PDB file of C-alpha atoms in Angstrom:
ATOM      1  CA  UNK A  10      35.037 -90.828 -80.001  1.00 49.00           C
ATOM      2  CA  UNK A  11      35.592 -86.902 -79.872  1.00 48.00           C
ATOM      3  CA  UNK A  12      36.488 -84.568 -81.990  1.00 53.00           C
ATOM      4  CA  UNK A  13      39.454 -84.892 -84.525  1.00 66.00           C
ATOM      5  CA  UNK A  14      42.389 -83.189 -84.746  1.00 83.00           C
ATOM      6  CA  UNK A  15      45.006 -83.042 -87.264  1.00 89.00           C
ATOM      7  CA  UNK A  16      48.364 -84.868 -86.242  1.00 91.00           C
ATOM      8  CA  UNK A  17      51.858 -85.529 -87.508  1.00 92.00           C
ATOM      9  CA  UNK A  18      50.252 -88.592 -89.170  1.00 94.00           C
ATOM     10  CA  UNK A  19      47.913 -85.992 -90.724  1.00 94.00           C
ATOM     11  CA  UNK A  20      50.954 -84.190 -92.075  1.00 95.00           C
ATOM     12  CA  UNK A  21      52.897 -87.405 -93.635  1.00 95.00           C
ATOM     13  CA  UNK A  22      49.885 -89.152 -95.195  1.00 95.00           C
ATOM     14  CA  UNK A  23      48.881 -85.405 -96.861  1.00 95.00           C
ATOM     15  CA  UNK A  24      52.780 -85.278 -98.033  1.00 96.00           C
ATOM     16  CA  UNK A  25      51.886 -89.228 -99.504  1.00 96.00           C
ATOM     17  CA  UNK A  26      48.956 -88.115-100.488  1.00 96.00           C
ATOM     18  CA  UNK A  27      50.558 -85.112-103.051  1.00 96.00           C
ATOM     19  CA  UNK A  28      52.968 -87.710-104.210  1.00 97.00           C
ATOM     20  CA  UNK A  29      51.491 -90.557-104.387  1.00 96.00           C
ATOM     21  CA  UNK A  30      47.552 -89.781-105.280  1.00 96.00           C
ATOM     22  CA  UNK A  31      47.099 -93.746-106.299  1.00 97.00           C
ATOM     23  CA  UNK A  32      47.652 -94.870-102.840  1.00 96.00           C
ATOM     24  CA  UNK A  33      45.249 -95.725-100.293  1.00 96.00           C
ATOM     25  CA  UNK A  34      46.723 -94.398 -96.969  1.00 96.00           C
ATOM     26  CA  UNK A  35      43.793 -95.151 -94.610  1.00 95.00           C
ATOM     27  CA  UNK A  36      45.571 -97.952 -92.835  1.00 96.00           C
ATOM     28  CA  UNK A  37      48.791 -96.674 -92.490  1.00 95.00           C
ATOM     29  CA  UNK A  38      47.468 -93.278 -91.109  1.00 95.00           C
ATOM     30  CA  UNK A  39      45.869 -96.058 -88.192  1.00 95.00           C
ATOM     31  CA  UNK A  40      48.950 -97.944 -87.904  1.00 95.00           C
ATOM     32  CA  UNK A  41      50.798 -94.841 -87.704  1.00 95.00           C
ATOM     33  CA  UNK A  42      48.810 -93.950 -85.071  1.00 95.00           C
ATOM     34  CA  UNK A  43      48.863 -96.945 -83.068  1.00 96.00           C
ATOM     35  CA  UNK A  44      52.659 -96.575 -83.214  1.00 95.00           C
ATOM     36  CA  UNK A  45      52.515 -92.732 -82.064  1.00 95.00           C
ATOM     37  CA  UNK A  46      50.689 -94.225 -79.265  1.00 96.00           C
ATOM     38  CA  UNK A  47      52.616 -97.287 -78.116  1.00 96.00           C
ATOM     39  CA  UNK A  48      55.536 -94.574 -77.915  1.00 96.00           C
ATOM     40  CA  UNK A  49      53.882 -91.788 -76.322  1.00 96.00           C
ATOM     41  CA  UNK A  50      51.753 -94.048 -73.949  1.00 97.00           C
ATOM     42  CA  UNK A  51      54.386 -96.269 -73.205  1.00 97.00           C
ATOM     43  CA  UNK A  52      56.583 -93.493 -71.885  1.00 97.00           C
ATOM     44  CA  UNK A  53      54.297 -92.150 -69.518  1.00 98.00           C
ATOM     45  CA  UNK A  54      53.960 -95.962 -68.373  1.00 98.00           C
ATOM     46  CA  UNK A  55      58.179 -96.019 -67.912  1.00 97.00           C
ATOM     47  CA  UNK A  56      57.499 -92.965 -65.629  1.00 98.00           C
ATOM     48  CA  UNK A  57      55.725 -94.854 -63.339  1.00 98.00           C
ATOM     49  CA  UNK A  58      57.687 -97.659 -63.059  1.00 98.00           C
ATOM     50  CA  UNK A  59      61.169 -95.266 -62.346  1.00 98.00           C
ATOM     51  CA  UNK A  60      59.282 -93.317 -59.476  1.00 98.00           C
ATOM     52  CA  UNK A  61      59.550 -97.124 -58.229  1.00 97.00           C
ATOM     53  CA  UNK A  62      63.225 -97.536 -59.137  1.00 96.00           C
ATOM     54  CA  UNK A  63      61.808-100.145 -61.737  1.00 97.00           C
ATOM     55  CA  UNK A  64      62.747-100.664 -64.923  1.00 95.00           C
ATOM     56  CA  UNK A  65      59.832-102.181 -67.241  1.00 95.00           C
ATOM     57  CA  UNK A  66      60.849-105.404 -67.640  1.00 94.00           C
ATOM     58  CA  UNK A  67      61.949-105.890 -63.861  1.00 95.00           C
ATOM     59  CA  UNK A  68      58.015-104.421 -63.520  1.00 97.00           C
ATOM     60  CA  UNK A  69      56.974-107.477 -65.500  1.00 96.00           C
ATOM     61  CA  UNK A  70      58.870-109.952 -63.700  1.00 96.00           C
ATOM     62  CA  UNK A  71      57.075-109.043 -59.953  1.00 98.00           C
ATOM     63  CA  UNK A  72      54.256-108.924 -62.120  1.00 97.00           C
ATOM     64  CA  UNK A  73      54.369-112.475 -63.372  1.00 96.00           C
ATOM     65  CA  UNK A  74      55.266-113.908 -59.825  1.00 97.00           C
ATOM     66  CA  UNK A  75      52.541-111.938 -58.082  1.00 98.00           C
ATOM     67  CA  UNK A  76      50.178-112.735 -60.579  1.00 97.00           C
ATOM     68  CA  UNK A  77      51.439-116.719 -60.019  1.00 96.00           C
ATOM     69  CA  UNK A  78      49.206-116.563 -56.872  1.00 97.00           C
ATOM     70  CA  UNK A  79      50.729-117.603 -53.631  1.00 96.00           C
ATOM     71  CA  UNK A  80      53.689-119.055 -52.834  1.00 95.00           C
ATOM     72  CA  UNK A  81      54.820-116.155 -55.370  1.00 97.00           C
ATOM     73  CA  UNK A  82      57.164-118.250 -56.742  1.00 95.00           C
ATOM     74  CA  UNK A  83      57.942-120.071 -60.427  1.00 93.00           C
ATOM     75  CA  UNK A  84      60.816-121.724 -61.856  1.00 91.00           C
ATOM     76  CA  UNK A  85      63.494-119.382 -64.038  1.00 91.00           C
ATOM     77  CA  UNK A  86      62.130-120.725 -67.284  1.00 89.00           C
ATOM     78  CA  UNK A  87      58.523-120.642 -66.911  1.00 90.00           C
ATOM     79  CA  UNK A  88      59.281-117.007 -66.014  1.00 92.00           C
ATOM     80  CA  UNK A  89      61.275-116.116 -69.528  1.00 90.00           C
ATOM     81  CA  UNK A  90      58.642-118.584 -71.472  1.00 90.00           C
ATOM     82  CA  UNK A  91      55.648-116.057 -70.127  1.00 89.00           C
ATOM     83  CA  UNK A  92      57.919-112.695 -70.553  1.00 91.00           C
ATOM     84  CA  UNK A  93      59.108-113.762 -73.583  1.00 89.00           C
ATOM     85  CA  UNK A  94      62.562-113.640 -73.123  1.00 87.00           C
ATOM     86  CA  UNK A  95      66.059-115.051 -73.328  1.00 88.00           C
ATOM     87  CA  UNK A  96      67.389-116.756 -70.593  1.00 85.00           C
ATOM     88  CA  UNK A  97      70.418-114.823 -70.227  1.00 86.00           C
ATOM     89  CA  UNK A  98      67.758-112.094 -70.820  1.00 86.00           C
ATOM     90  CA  UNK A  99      66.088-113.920 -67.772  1.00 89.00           C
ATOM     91  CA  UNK A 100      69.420-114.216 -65.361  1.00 90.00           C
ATOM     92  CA  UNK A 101      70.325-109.984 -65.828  1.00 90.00           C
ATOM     93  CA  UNK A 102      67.188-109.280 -64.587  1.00 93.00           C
ATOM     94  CA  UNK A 103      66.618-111.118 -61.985  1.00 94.00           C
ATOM     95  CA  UNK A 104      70.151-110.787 -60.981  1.00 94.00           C
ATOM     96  CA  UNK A 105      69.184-106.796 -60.077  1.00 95.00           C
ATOM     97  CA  UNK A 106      65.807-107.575 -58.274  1.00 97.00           C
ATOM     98  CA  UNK A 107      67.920-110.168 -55.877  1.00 97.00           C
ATOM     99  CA  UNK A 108      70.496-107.588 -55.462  1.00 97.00           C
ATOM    100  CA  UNK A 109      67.228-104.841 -54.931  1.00 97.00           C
ATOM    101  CA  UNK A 110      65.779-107.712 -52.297  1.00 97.00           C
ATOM    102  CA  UNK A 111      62.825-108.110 -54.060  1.00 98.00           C
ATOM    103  CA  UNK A 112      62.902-112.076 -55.304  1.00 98.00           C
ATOM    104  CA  UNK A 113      65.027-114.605 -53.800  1.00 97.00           C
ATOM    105  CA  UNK A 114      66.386-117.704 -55.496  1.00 94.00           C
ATOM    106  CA  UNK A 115      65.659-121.185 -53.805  1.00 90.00           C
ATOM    107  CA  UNK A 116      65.704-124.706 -54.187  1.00 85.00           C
ATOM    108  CA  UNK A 117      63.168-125.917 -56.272  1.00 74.00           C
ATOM    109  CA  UNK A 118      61.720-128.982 -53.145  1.00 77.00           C
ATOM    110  CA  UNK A 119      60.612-130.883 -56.696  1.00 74.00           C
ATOM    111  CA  UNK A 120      64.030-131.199 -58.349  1.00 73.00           C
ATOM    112  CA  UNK A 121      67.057-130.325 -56.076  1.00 73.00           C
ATOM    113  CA  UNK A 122      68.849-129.810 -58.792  1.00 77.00           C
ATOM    114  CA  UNK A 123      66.619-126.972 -60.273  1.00 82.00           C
ATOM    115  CA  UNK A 124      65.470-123.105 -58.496  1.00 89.00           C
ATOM    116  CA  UNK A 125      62.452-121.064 -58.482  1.00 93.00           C
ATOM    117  CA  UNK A 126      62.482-117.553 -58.498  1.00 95.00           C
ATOM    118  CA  UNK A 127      60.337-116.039 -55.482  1.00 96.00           C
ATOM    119  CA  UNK A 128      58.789-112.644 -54.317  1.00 98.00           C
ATOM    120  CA  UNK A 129      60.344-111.634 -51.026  1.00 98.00           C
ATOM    121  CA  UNK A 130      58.254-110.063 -48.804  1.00 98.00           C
ATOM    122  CA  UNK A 131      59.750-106.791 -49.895  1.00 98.00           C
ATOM    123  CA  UNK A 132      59.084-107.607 -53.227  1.00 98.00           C
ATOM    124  CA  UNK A 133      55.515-107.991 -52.709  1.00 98.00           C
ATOM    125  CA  UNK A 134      55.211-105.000 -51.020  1.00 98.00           C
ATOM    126  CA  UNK A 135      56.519-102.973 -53.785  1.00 98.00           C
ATOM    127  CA  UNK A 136      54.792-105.022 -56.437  1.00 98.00           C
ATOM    128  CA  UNK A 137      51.404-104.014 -55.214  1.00 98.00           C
ATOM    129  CA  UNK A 138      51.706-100.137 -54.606  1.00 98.00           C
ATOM    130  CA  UNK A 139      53.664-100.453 -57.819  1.00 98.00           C
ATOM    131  CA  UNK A 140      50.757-102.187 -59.874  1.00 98.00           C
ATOM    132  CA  UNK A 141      47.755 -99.845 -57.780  1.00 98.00           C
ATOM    133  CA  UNK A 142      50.253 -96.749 -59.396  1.00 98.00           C
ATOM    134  CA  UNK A 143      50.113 -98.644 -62.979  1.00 98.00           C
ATOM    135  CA  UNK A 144      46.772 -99.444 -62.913  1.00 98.00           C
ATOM    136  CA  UNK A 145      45.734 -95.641 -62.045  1.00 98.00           C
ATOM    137  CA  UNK A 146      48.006 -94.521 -64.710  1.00 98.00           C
ATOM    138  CA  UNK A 147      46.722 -96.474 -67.271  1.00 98.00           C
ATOM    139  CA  UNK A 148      43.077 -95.484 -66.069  1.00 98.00           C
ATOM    140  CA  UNK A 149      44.559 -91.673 -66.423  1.00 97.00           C
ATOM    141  CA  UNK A 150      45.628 -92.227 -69.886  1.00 97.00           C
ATOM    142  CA  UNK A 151      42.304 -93.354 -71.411  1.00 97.00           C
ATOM    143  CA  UNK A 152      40.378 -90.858 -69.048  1.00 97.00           C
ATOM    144  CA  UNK A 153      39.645 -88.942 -72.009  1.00 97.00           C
ATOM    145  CA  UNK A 154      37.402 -91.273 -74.043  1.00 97.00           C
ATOM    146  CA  UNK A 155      33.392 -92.867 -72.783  1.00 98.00           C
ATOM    147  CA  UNK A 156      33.196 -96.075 -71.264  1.00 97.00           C
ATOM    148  CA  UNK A 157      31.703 -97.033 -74.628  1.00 98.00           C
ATOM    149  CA  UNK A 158      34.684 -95.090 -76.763  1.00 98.00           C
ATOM    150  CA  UNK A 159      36.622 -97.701 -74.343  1.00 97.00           C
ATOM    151  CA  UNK A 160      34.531-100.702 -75.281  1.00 98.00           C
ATOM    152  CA  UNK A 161      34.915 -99.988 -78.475  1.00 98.00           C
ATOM    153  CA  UNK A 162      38.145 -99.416 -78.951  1.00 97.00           C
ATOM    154  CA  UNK A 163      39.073-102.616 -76.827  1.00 97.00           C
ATOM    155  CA  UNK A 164      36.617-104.771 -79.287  1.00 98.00           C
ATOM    156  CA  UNK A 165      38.272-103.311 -82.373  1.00 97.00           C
ATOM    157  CA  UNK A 166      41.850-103.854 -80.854  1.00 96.00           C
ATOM    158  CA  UNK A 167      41.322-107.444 -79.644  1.00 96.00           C
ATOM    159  CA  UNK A 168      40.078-108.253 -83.082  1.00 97.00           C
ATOM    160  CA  UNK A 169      42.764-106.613 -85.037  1.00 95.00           C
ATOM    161  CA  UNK A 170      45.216-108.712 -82.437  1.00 94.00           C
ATOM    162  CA  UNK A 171      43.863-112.199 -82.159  1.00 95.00           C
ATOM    163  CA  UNK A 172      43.859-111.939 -86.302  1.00 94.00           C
ATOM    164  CA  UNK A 173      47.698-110.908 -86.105  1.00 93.00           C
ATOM    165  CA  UNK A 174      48.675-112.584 -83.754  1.00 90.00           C
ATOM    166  CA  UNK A 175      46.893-115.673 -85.634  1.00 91.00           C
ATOM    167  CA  UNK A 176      49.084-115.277 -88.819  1.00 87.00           C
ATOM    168  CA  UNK A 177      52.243-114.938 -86.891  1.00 82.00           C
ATOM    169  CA  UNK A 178      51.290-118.382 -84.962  1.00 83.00           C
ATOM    170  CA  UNK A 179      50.580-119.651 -88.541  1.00 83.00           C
ATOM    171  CA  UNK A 180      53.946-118.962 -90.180  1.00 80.00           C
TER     172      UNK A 180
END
């Protein structure tokens, strides 16, 4: 994967390492690390989406109804079940992407008593520049290892996250 260069992590796990000898500090130099990089990544990714007048989780929610296939359009619920959120969570944002004109709220023709949440044609206009922008970004950001560093590190990553995610599913 490249060379290796000393980081911050470096620098704390050396200052554990003079006080603490007895400790093993391999994994949380590599969580460390992952952490440095959710940050640091993650703001580059927020740059993207506020050249768009996005915020991230208004990103997610175009994301989620474009990714619904057509008619673009899912009920409130389903939409805070896949984004993992509240429902008042839920209501704020989609309150500012109607007020944007970017969804719509409509009757839901299955249960007049219930809405779906919809991409306006705006909306799906933005959504897809928006997501060819992300997409390139993201590209950008691992530019600098192989196609097989990438493999790799995508292997290594899905296994450490299925095997998480496994235990928290468990509790």
């Amino acid at each position: 994967m490249g060379e290796t260069n000393s980081d911050a992590v470096d620098t704390i796990a050396a200052q554990w390492r003079r006080e603490r000898p007895d400790l093993d500090l391999e994994a949380m130099a590599i969580i460390g690390r992952l952490g440095r990089l959710s940050i640091v990544a993650g703001k580059r990714i927020e740059e993207v989406f506020a050249a768009h007048g996005l915020q991230r989780g208004e990103f997610d929610v175009l994301a989620a109804l474009r990714r619904s296939g057509e008619p673009y359009e899912l009920n409130p619920s389903v939409l805070a079940d896949t984004l993992m959120l509240s429902r008042a969570g839920m209501t704020g944002r989609l309150d500012r992407l109607e007020s944007a004109g970017l969804v719509r709220r409509l009757a839901d023709a299955g249960d007049r008593r219930a809405i779906k949440v919809g991409l306006t044609d705006r909306g799906l206009e933005v959504i897809d520049v928006v997501v060819t922008d992300h997409v390139e970004n993201e590209t950008r950001l691992l530019a600098v290892l192989s196609p097989q560093d990438r493999r790799d590190l995508d292997r290594l990553v899905r296994a450490l996250l299925a095997d998480l995610e496994s235990a928290e599913n468990s509790r």
